[in-house]
PDB file of C-alpha atoms in Angstrom:
ATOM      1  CA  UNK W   1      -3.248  27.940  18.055  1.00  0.00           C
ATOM      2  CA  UNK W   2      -0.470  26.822  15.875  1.00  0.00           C
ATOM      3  CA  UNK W   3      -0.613  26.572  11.949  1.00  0.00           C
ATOM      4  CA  UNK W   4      -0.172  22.724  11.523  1.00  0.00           C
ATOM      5  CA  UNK W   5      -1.530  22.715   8.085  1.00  0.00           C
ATOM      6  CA  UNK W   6      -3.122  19.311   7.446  1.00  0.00           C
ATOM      7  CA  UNK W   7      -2.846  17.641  10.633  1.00  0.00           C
ATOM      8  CA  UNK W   8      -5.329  16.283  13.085  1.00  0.00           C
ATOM      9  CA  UNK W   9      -5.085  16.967  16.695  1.00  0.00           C
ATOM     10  CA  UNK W  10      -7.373  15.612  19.481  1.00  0.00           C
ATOM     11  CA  UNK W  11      -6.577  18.845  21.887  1.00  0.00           C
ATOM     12  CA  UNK W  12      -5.436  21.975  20.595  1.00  0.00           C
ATOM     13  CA  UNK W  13      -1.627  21.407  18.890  1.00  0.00           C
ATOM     14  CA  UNK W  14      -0.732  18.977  21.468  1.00  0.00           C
ATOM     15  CA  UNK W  15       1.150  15.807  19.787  1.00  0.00           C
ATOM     16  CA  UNK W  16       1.156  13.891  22.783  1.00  0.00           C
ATOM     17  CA  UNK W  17      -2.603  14.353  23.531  1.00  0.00           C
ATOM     18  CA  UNK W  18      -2.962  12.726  19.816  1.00  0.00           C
ATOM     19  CA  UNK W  19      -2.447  13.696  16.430  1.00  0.00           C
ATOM     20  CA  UNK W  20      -3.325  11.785  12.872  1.00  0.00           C
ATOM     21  CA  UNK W  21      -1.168  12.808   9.692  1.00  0.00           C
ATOM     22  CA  UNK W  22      -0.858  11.785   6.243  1.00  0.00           C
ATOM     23  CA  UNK W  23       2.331  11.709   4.440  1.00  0.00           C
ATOM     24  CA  UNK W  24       2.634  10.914   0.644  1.00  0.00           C
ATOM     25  CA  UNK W  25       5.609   8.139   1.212  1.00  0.00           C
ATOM     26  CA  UNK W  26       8.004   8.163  -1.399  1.00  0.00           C
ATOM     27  CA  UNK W  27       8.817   5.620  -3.439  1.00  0.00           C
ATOM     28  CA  UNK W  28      11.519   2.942  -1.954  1.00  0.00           C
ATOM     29  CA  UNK W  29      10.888   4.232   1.401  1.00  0.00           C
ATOM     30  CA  UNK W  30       9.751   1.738   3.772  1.00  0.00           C
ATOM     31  CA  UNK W  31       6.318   2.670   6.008  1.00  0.00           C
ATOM     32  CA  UNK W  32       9.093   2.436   9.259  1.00  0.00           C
ATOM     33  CA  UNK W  33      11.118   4.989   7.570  1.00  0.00           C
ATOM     34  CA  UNK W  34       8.379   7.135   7.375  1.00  0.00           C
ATOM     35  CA  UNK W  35       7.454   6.952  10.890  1.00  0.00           C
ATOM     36  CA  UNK W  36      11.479   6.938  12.254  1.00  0.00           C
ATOM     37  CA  UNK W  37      11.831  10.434  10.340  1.00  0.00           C
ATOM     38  CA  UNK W  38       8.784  11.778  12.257  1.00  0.00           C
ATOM     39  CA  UNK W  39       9.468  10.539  15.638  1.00  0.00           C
ATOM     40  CA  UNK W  40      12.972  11.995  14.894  1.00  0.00           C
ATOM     41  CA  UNK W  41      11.342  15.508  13.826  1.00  0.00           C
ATOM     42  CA  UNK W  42       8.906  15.749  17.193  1.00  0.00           C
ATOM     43  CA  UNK W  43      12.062  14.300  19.584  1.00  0.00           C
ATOM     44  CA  UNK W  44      13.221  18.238  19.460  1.00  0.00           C
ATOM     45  CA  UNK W  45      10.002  19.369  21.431  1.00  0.00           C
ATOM     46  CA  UNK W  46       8.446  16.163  22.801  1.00  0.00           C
ATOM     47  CA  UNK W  47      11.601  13.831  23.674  1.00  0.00           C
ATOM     48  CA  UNK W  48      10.353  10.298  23.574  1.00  0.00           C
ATOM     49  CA  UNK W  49       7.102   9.900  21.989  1.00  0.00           C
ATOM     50  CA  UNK W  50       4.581   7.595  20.388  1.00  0.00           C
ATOM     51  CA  UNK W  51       4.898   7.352  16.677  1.00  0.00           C
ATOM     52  CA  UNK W  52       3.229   4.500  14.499  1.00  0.00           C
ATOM     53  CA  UNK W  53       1.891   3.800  11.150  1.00  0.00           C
ATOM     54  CA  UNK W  54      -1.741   2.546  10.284  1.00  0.00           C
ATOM     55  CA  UNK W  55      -0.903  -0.097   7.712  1.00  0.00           C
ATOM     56  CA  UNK W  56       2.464  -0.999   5.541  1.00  0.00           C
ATOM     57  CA  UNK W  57       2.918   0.377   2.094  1.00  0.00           C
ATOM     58  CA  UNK W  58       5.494  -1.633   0.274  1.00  0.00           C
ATOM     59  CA  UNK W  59       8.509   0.020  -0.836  1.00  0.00           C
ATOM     60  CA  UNK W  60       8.069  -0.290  -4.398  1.00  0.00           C
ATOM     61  CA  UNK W  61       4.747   1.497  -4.193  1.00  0.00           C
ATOM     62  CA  UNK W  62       3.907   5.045  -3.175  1.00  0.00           C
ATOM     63  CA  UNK W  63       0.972   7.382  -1.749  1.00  0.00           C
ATOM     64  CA  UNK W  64      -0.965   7.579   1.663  1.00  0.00           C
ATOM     65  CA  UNK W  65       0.651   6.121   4.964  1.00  0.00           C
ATOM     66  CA  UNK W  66      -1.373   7.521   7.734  1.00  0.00           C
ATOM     67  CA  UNK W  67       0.889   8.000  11.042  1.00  0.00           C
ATOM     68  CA  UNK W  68      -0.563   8.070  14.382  1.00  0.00           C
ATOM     69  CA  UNK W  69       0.915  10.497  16.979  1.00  0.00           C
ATOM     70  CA  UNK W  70       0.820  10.249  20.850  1.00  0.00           C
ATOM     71  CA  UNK W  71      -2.250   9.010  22.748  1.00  0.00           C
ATOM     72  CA  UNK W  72      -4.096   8.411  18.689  1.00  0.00           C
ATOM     73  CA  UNK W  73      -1.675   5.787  18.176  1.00  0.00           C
ATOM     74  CA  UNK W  74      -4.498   3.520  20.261  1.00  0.00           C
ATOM     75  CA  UNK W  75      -6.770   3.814  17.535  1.00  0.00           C
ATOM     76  CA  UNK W  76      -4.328   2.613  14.529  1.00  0.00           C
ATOM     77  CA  UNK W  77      -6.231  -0.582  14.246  1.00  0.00           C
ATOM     78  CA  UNK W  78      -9.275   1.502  13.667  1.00  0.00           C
ATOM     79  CA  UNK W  79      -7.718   3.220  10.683  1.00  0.00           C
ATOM     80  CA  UNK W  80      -5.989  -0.028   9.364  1.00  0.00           C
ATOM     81  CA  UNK W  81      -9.514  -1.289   9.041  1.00  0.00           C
ATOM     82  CA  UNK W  82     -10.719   1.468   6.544  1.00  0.00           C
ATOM     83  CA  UNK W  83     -11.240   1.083   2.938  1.00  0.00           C
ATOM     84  CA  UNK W  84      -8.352   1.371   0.678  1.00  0.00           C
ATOM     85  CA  UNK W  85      -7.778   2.828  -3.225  1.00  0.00           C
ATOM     86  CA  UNK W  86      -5.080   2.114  -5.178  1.00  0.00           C
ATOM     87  CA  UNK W  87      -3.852   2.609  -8.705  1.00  0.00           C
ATOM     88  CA  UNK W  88      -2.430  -0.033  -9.612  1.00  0.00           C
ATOM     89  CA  UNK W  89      -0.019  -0.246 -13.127  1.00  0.00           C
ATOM     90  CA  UNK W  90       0.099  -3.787 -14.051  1.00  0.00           C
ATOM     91  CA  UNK W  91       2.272  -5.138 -16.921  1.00  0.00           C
ATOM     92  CA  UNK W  92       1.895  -8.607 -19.038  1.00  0.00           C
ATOM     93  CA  UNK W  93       4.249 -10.665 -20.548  1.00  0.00           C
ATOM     94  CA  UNK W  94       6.497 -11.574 -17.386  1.00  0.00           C
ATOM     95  CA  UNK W  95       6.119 -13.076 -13.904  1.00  0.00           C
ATOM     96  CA  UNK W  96       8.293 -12.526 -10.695  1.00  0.00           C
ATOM     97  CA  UNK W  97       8.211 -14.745  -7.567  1.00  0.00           C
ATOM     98  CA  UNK W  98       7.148 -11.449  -5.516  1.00  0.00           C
ATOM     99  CA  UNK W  99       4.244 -10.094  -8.156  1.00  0.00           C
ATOM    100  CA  UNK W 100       5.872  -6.913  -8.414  1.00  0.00           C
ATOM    101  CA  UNK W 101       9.477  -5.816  -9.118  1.00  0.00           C
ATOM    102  CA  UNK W 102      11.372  -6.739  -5.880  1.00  0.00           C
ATOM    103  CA  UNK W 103      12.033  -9.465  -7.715  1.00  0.00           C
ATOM    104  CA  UNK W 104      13.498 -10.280 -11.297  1.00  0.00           C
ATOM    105  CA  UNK W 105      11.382 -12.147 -13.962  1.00  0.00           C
ATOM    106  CA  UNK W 106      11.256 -15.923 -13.837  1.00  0.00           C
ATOM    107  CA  UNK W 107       9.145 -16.675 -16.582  1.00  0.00           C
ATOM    108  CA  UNK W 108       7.595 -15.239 -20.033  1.00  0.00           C
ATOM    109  CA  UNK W 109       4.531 -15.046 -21.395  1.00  0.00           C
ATOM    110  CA  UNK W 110       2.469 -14.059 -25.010  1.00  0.00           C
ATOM    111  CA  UNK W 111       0.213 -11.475 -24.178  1.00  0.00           C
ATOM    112  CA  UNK W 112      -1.379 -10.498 -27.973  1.00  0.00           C
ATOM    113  CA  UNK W 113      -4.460 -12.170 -27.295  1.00  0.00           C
ATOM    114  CA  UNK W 114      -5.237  -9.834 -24.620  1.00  0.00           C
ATOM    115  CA  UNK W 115      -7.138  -6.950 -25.527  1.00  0.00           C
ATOM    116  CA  UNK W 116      -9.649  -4.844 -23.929  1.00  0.00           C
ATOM    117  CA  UNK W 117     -12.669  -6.767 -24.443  1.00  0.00           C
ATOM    118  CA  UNK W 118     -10.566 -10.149 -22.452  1.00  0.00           C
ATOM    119  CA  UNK W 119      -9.272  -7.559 -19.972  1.00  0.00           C
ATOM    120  CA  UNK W 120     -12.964  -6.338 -18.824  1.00  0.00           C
ATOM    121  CA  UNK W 121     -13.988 -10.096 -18.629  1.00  0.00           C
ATOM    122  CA  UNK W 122     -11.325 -11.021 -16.740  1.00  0.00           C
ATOM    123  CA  UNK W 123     -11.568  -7.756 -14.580  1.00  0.00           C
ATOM    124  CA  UNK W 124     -15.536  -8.612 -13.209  1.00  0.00           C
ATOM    125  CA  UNK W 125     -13.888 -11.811 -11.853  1.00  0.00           C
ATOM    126  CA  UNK W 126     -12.058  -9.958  -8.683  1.00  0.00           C
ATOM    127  CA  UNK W 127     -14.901  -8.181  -8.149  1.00  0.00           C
ATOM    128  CA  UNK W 128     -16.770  -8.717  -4.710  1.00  0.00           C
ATOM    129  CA  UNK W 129     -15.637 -11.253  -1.680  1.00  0.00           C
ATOM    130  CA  UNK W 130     -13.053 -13.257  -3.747  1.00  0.00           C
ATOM    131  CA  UNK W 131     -10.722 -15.599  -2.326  1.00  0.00           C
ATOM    132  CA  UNK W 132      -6.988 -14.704  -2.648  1.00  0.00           C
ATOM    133  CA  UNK W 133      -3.522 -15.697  -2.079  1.00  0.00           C
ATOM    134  CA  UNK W 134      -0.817 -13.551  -0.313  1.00  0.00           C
ATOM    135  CA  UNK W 135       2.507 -13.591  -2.032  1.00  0.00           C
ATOM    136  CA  UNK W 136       5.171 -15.705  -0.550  1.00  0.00           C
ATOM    137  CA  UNK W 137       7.379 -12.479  -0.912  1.00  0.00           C
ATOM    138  CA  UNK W 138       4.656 -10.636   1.918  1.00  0.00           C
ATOM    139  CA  UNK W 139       4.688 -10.153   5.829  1.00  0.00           C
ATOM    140  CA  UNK W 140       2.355 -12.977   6.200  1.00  0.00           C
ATOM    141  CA  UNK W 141       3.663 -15.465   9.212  1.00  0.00           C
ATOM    142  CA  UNK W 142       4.112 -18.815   8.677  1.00  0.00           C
ATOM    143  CA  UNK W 143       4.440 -21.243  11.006  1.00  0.00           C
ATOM    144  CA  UNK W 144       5.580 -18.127  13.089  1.00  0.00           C
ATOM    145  CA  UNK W 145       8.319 -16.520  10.268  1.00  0.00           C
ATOM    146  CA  UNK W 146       7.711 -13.983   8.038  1.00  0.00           C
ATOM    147  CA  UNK W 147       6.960 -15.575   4.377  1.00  0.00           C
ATOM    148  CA  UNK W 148       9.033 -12.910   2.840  1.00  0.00           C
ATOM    149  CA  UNK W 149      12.129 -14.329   4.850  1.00  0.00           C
ATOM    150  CA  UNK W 150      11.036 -17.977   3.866  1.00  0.00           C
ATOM    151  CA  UNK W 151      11.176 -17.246   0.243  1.00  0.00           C
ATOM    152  CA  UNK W 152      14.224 -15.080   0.566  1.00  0.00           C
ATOM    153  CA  UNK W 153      16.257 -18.183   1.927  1.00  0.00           C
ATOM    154  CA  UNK W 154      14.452 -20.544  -1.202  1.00  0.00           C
ATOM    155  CA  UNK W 155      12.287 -22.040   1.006  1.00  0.00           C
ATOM    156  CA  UNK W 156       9.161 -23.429   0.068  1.00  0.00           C
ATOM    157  CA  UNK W 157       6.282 -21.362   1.210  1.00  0.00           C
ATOM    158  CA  UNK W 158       2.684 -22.827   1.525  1.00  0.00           C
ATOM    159  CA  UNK W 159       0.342 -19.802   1.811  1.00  0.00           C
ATOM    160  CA  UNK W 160      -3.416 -20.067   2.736  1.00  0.00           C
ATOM    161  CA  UNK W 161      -6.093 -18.224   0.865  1.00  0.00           C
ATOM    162  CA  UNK W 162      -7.903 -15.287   2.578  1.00  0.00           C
ATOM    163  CA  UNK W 163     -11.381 -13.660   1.964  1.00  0.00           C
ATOM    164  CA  UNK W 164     -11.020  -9.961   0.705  1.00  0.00           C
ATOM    165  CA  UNK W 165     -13.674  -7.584  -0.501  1.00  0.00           C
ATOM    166  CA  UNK W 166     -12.984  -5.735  -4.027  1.00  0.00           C
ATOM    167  CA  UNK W 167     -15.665  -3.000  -4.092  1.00  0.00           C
ATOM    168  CA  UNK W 168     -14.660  -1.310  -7.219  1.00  0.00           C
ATOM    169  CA  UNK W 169     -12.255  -1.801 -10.164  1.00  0.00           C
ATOM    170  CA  UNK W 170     -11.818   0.756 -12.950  1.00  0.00           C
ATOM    171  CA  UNK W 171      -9.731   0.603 -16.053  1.00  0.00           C
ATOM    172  CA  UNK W 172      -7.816   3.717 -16.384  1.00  0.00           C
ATOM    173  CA  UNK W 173      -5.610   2.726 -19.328  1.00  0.00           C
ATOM    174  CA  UNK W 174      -5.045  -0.545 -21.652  1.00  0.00           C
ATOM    175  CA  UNK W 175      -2.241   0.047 -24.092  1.00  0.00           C
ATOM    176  CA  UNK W 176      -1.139  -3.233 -24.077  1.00  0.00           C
ATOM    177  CA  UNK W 177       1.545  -4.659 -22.850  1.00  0.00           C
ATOM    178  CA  UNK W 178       0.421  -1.934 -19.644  1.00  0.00           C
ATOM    179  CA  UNK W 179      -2.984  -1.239 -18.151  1.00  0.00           C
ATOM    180  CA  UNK W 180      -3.404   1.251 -15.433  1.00  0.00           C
ATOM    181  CA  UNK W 181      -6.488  -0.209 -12.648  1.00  0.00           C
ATOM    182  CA  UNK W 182      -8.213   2.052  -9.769  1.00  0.00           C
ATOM    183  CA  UNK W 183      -9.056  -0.615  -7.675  1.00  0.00           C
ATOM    184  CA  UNK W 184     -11.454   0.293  -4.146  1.00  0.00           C
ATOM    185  CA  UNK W 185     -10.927  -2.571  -1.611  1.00  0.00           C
ATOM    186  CA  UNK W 186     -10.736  -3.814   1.370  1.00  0.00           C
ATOM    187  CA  UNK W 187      -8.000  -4.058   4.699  1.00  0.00           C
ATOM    188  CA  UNK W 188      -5.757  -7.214   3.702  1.00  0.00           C
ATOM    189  CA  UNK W 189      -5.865  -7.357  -0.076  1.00  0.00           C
ATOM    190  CA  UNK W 190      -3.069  -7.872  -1.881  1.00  0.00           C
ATOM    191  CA  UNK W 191      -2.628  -5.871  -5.095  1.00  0.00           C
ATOM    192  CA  UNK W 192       0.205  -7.607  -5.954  1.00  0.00           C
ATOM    193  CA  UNK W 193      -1.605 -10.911  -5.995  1.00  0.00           C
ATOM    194  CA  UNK W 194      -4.299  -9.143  -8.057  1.00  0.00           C
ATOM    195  CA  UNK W 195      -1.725  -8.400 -10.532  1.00  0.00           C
ATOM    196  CA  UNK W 196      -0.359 -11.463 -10.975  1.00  0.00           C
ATOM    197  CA  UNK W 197      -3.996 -13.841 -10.648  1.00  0.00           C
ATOM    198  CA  UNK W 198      -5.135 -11.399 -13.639  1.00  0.00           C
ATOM    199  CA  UNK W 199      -2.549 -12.130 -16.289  1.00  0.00           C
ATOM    200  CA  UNK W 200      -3.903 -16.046 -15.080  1.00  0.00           C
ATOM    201  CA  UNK W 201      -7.161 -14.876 -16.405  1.00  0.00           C
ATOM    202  CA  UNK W 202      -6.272 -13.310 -19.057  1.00  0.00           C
ATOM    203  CA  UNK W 203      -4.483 -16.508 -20.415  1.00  0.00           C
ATOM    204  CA  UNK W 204      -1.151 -14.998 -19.717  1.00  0.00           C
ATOM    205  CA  UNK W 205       1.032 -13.456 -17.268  1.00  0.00           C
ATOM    206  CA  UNK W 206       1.900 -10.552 -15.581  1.00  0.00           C
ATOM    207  CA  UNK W 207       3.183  -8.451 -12.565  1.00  0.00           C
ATOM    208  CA  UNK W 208       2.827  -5.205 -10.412  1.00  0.00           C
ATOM    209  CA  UNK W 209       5.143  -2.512 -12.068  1.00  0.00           C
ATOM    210  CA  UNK W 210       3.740   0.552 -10.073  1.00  0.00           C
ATOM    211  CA  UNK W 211       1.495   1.677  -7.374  1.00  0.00           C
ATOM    212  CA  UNK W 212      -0.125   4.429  -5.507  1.00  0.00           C
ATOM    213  CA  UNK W 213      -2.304   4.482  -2.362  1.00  0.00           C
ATOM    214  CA  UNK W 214      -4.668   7.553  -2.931  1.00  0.00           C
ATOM    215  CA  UNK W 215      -6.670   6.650  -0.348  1.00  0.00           C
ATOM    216  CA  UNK W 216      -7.523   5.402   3.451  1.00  0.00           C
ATOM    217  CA  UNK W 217     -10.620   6.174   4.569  1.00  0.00           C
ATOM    218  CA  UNK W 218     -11.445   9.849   4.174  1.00  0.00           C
ATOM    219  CA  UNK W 219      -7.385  10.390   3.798  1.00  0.00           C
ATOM    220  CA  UNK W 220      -6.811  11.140   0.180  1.00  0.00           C
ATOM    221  CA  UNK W 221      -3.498  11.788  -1.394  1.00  0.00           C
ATOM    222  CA  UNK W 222      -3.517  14.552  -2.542  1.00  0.00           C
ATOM    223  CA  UNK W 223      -3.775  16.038   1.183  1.00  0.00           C
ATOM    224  CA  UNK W 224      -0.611  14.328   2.741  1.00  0.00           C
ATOM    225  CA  UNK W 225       2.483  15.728   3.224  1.00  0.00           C
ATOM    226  CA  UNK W 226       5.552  15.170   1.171  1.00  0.00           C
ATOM    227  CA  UNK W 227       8.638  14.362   3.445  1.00  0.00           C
ATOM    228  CA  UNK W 228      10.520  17.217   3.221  1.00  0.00           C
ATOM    229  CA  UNK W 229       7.286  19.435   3.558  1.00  0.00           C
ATOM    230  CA  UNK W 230       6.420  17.897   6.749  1.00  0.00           C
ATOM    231  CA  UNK W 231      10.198  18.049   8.211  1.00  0.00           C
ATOM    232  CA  UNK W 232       9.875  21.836   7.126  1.00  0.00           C
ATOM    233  CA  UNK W 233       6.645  22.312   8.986  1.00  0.00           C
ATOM    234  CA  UNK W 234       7.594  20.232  12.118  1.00  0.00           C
ATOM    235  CA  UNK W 235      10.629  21.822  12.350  1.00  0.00           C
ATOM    236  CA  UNK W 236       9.505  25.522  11.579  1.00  0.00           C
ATOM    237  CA  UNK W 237       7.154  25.078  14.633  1.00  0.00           C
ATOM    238  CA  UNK W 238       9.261  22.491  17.392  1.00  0.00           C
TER     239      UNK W 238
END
């Protein structure tokens, strides 16, 4: 038996029998980038071969993209399904039409009324099953199209509200104009959206400015693979 390190197999070391891995994406790579440089790494010793990814990670944000090898890229709607943990570093005092930083700022807001008191008020409210918005900047179809490409071309975008479960929200940090969130939810939620309906509560406005996925499921962080420690180990053993 082979020394993977931190990789799942179904049988033995065999990729195409099914294999799960976690990779700590970097940031401004896209999830498909991920998987591309993996299928590219196993072509050497399995020539064409099943490689997916069980969920997107924008490219702004960083952390856990789990990638499904061989026959165990049947189950990736299994792991897409799991609970997720983020932290999330959210910054008031600007919008963006995309929540986060894709995008630049299109409008300005006062944000000294918000301290930490207001903050863990307005925190309980996206707690539970709340109803939420995508953003129009998101993968969401509409009317068949991607939003994103919608609101790239200025179109207007009519998105429908979703259910979403929010187990958990912590406050990490609130130095003000930042605050740092752990936030435990559920497949489909849209930090970004969280970001920007909480500077609404907070009687300002904000945005996304960071984020990390430490977690899928039992897949934690802190146990993926950076890319080039994963191209070492694939191609130490291909």
């Amino acid at each position: 038996m082979k020394d993977w390190g931190n990789i799942r197999f179904r049988e033995g070391d065999d990729f195409r029998a099914g294999a799960v891995l976690v990779v700590d994406k970097p940031l401004r790579w896209t999830s498909f980038d991920v998987v591309n440089k993996i299928r590219i790494c196993l072509r050497k010793g399995y020539g064409k071969i099943k490689v997916g990814h069980a969920g997107t990670l924008d490219p702004l944000a960083t952390g856990v993209v789990i990638v499904c090898v061989g026959k165990e890229t049947k189950n990736i709607e299994e792991y897409m399904g799991q609970e997720k943990e983020y932290v999330a570093e959210i910054t008031f005092g600007h919008t963006t039409p995309s929540f986060d930083l894709e995008t630049s700022f299109d409008a300005e807001f006062p944000y000294t009324h918000v301290d930490r008191e207001r903050l863990e008020q307005a925190v309980r409210q996206f707690v539970g099953e709340i109803e939420q918005f995508p953003p129009t900047y998101s993968a969401v179809r509409v009317d068949g199209v991607r939003a994103y490409e919608m609101a790239r071309r200025g179109d207007e975008v009519e998105m429908k509200s979703r259910k979403v479960m929010v187990k958990e929200i912590e406050i990490l940090k609130a130095e003000f104009p930042v605050v740092e969130l752990r936030i435990v939810c559920s497949k489909g939620t849209y930090i970004r959206s969280l970001a920007h309906d909480l500077g609404k509560a907070c009687g300002s406005g904000s945005h996304l400015s960071a984020l990390r996925r430490t977690r899928v499921g039992d897949f934690r962080v802190e146990y993926g693979f950076k890319i080039d420690e994963i191209i070492g180990i694939l191609g130490e053993n291909l």
